[in-house]
PDB file of C-alpha atoms and ligand atoms in Angstrom:
ATOM      1  CA  MET A   1      -1.504 -23.981  -2.607  1.00 52.00           C
ATOM      2  CA  PHE A   2      -1.466 -21.755  -5.588  1.00 58.00           C
ATOM      3  CA  GLN A   3      -3.154 -22.273  -8.857  1.00 57.00           C
ATOM      4  CA  ILE A   4      -1.535 -21.922 -12.196  1.00 62.00           C
ATOM      5  CA  THR A   5      -3.817 -20.327 -14.691  1.00 57.00           C
ATOM      6  CA  LEU A   6      -3.151 -20.286 -18.381  1.00 64.00           C
ATOM      7  CA  LYS A   7      -5.893 -17.838 -19.128  1.00 78.00           C
ATOM      8  CA  ASP A   8      -4.769 -14.308 -19.883  1.00 89.00           C
ATOM      9  CA  LEU A   9      -6.267 -11.683 -17.646  1.00 94.00           C
ATOM     10  CA  THR A  10      -8.413  -8.945 -19.123  1.00 96.00           C
ATOM     11  CA  PHE A  11      -8.232  -5.283 -18.188  1.00 97.00           C
ATOM     12  CA  ASP A  12     -11.387  -5.714 -16.092  1.00 96.00           C
ATOM     13  CA  GLU A  13      -9.663  -8.375 -14.035  1.00 96.00           C
ATOM     14  CA  ILE A  14      -6.398  -6.506 -13.629  1.00 97.00           C
ATOM     15  CA  ALA A  15      -7.905  -3.181 -12.580  1.00 98.00           C
ATOM     16  CA  PRO A  16     -11.671  -3.627 -11.951  1.00 97.00           C
ATOM     17  CA  ASN A  17     -12.274  -0.240 -10.333  1.00 97.00           C
ATOM     18  CA  TRP A  18     -10.633   1.608 -13.165  1.00 97.00           C
ATOM     19  CA  ALA A  19     -12.455  -0.575 -15.675  1.00 96.00           C
ATOM     20  CA  ASN A  20     -15.714   0.763 -14.213  1.00 94.00           C
ATOM     21  CA  LYS A  21     -14.558   4.355 -14.476  1.00 92.00           C
ATOM     22  CA  ILE A  22     -13.402   3.792 -18.019  1.00 94.00           C
ATOM     23  CA  MET A  23     -16.849   2.514 -18.972  1.00 91.00           C
ATOM     24  CA  VAL A  24     -18.124   6.018 -18.350  1.00 85.00           C
ATOM     25  CA  LEU A  25     -15.288   7.320 -20.487  1.00 83.00           C
ATOM     26  CA  ARG A  26     -16.424   5.138 -23.373  1.00 81.00           C
ATOM     27  CA  GLN A  27     -19.938   6.533 -23.176  1.00 86.00           C
ATOM     28  CA  GLU A  28     -19.322  10.150 -22.335  1.00 88.00           C
ATOM     29  CA  GLY A  29     -15.685  10.868 -23.144  1.00 91.00           C
ATOM     30  CA  PHE A  30     -13.210  12.413 -20.745  1.00 93.00           C
ATOM     31  CA  PRO A  31     -14.611  14.641 -17.995  1.00 93.00           C
ATOM     32  CA  PHE A  32     -14.980  18.301 -18.875  1.00 93.00           C
ATOM     33  CA  PRO A  33     -11.558  19.966 -18.323  1.00 95.00           C
ATOM     34  CA  PHE A  34     -11.096  21.370 -14.821  1.00 96.00           C
ATOM     35  CA  SER A  35     -14.458  20.030 -13.664  1.00 96.00           C
ATOM     36  CA  LEU A  36     -14.589  18.186 -10.363  1.00 96.00           C
ATOM     37  CA  ALA A  37     -14.588  14.815 -12.141  1.00 93.00           C
ATOM     38  CA  TRP A  38     -11.637  15.935 -14.252  1.00 96.00           C
ATOM     39  CA  TRP A  39      -9.570  16.848 -11.196  1.00 97.00           C
ATOM     40  CA  LYS A  40     -10.439  13.531  -9.602  1.00 96.00           C
ATOM     41  CA  TRP A  41      -9.132  11.679 -12.642  1.00 96.00           C
ATOM     42  CA  TYR A  42      -6.113  13.955 -12.802  1.00 97.00           C
ATOM     43  CA  PHE A  43      -5.067  13.363  -9.204  1.00 97.00           C
ATOM     44  CA  GLU A  44      -5.729   9.660  -9.368  1.00 97.00           C
ATOM     45  CA  LEU A  45      -3.806   9.164 -12.585  1.00 97.00           C
ATOM     46  CA  ASP A  46      -1.000  11.301 -11.213  1.00 96.00           C
ATOM     47  CA  SER A  47      -0.727   9.236  -8.045  1.00 97.00           C
ATOM     48  CA  PRO A  48       1.445   6.120  -8.447  1.00 97.00           C
ATOM     49  CA  SER A  49      -0.611   4.066  -5.987  1.00 97.00           C
ATOM     50  CA  GLU A  50      -4.053   5.270  -7.152  1.00 98.00           C
ATOM     51  CA  CYS A  51      -3.538   5.152 -10.896  1.00 98.00           C
ATOM     52  CA  ILE A  52      -4.424   2.257 -13.166  1.00 98.00           C
ATOM     53  CA  VAL A  53      -1.067   0.544 -12.744  1.00 98.00           C
ATOM     54  CA  GLY A  54      -1.249   1.186  -9.002  1.00 98.00           C
ATOM     55  CA  GLU A  55      -4.594  -0.585  -8.764  1.00 98.00           C
ATOM     56  CA  ALA A  56      -3.135  -3.600 -10.560  1.00 97.00           C
ATOM     57  CA  TYR A  57      -0.517  -3.736  -7.806  1.00 97.00           C
ATOM     58  CA  GLY A  58      -3.144  -3.598  -5.079  1.00 97.00           C
ATOM     59  CA  TYR A  59      -2.921   0.183  -4.671  1.00 97.00           C
ATOM     60  CA  SER A  60       0.784   0.191  -4.127  1.00 97.00           C
ATOM     61  CA  SER A  61       3.434   2.318  -5.773  1.00 96.00           C
ATOM     62  CA  GLY A  62       6.096  -0.380  -5.455  1.00 95.00           C
ATOM     63  CA  TYR A  63       6.237  -0.890  -9.208  1.00 96.00           C
ATOM     64  CA  GLU A  64       7.966   2.449  -9.699  1.00 95.00           C
ATOM     65  CA  LYS A  65      11.218   0.833  -8.691  1.00 95.00           C
ATOM     66  CA  LYS A  66      10.425  -2.738  -9.693  1.00 95.00           C
ATOM     67  CA  CYS A  67       9.217  -2.413 -13.257  1.00 97.00           C
ATOM     68  CA  LYS A  68      10.300   0.290 -15.659  1.00 97.00           C
ATOM     69  CA  GLN A  69       7.630  -0.636 -18.157  1.00 98.00           C
ATOM     70  CA  CYS A  70       4.800  -0.346 -15.625  1.00 98.00           C
ATOM     71  CA  ASP A  71       6.151   2.991 -14.483  1.00 97.00           C
ATOM     72  CA  LEU A  72       6.245   4.222 -18.067  1.00 97.00           C
ATOM     73  CA  LEU A  73       2.740   2.950 -18.819  1.00 98.00           C
ATOM     74  CA  GLY A  74       1.490   4.731 -15.703  1.00 97.00           C
ATOM     75  CA  TRP A  75       2.790   8.034 -17.042  1.00 97.00           C
ATOM     76  CA  GLU A  76       1.359   7.375 -20.462  1.00 97.00           C
ATOM     77  CA  PHE A  77      -2.145   6.974 -19.071  1.00 97.00           C
ATOM     78  CA  GLY A  78      -1.788  10.386 -17.474  1.00 97.00           C
ATOM     79  CA  HIS A  79      -0.501  11.856 -20.693  1.00 97.00           C
ATOM     80  CA  ALA A  80      -3.313  10.407 -22.823  1.00 97.00           C
ATOM     81  CA  PHE A  81      -5.775  11.882 -20.334  1.00 96.00           C
ATOM     82  CA  LEU A  82      -4.178  15.325 -20.453  1.00 96.00           C
ATOM     83  CA  VAL A  83      -4.204  15.464 -24.239  1.00 96.00           C
ATOM     84  CA  ARG A  84      -7.723  13.942 -24.187  1.00 95.00           C
ATOM     85  CA  SER A  85      -6.823  11.169 -26.580  1.00 95.00           C
ATOM     86  CA  ARG A  86      -9.222   8.303 -26.149  1.00 93.00           C
ATOM     87  CA  MET A  87      -7.300   6.384 -28.771  1.00 94.00           C
ATOM     88  CA  ASP A  88      -3.975   6.723 -26.914  1.00 96.00           C
ATOM     89  CA  PHE A  89      -5.728   5.792 -23.711  1.00 96.00           C
ATOM     90  CA  LYS A  90      -7.215   2.650 -25.266  1.00 95.00           C
ATOM     91  CA  ASP A  91      -3.891   1.744 -26.917  1.00 97.00           C
ATOM     92  CA  ASN A  92      -2.216   2.115 -23.569  1.00 97.00           C
ATOM     93  CA  MET A  93      -4.787  -0.157 -21.926  1.00 97.00           C
ATOM     94  CA  GLU A  94      -4.004  -2.813 -24.499  1.00 97.00           C
ATOM     95  CA  LYS A  95      -0.264  -2.361 -24.012  1.00 98.00           C
ATOM     96  CA  PHE A  96      -0.676  -2.613 -20.271  1.00 98.00           C
ATOM     97  CA  VAL A  97      -2.792  -5.800 -20.451  1.00 97.00           C
ATOM     98  CA  ALA A  98      -0.281  -7.395 -22.833  1.00 96.00           C
ATOM     99  CA  HIS A  99       2.645  -6.385 -20.640  1.00 97.00           C
ATOM    100  CA  TRP A 100       0.908  -7.541 -17.467  1.00 96.00           C
ATOM    101  CA  ASN A 101       0.083 -10.989 -18.844  1.00 94.00           C
ATOM    102  CA  GLU A 102       3.496 -11.381 -20.391  1.00 92.00           C
ATOM    103  CA  THR A 103       5.617 -10.164 -17.510  1.00 94.00           C
ATOM    104  CA  HIS A 104       3.673 -10.206 -14.280  1.00 94.00           C
ATOM    105  CA  MET A 105       1.483 -13.275 -14.657  1.00 86.00           C
ATOM    106  CA  THR A 106       4.352 -15.636 -15.376  1.00 65.00           C
ATOM    107  CA  THR A 107       6.282 -14.549 -12.315  1.00 46.00           C
ATOM    108  CA  LYS A 108       3.373 -15.003  -9.879  1.00 45.00           C
TER     109      LYS A 108
HETATM  110 ZN1   ZN B   1       5.522  -4.230 -15.353  1.00 84.64          ZN
END
């Protein structure tokens, strides 16, 4: 049996591990460039299965071929991180949540 839920998912529900990491971002900002924490973020955001979109897919990179929009959003997270734009990063989170609820919740 599967349940049909009408409630939109929040970012915390879509990607809980990243939501935790992003909490630190809200308090302290992006990690200091080229610090250990920075590299960790960099490699994770650069990895299709480890990045925010990847987590939403259960740490899989399958979306790269399945959904153009998810693929694009994945790259945009990486870009916002590289230019250290918290505003772009937050905008992208909102775009991703909206896209996820609109496209990927209805097809489940
Ligand atoms: Zn998608």
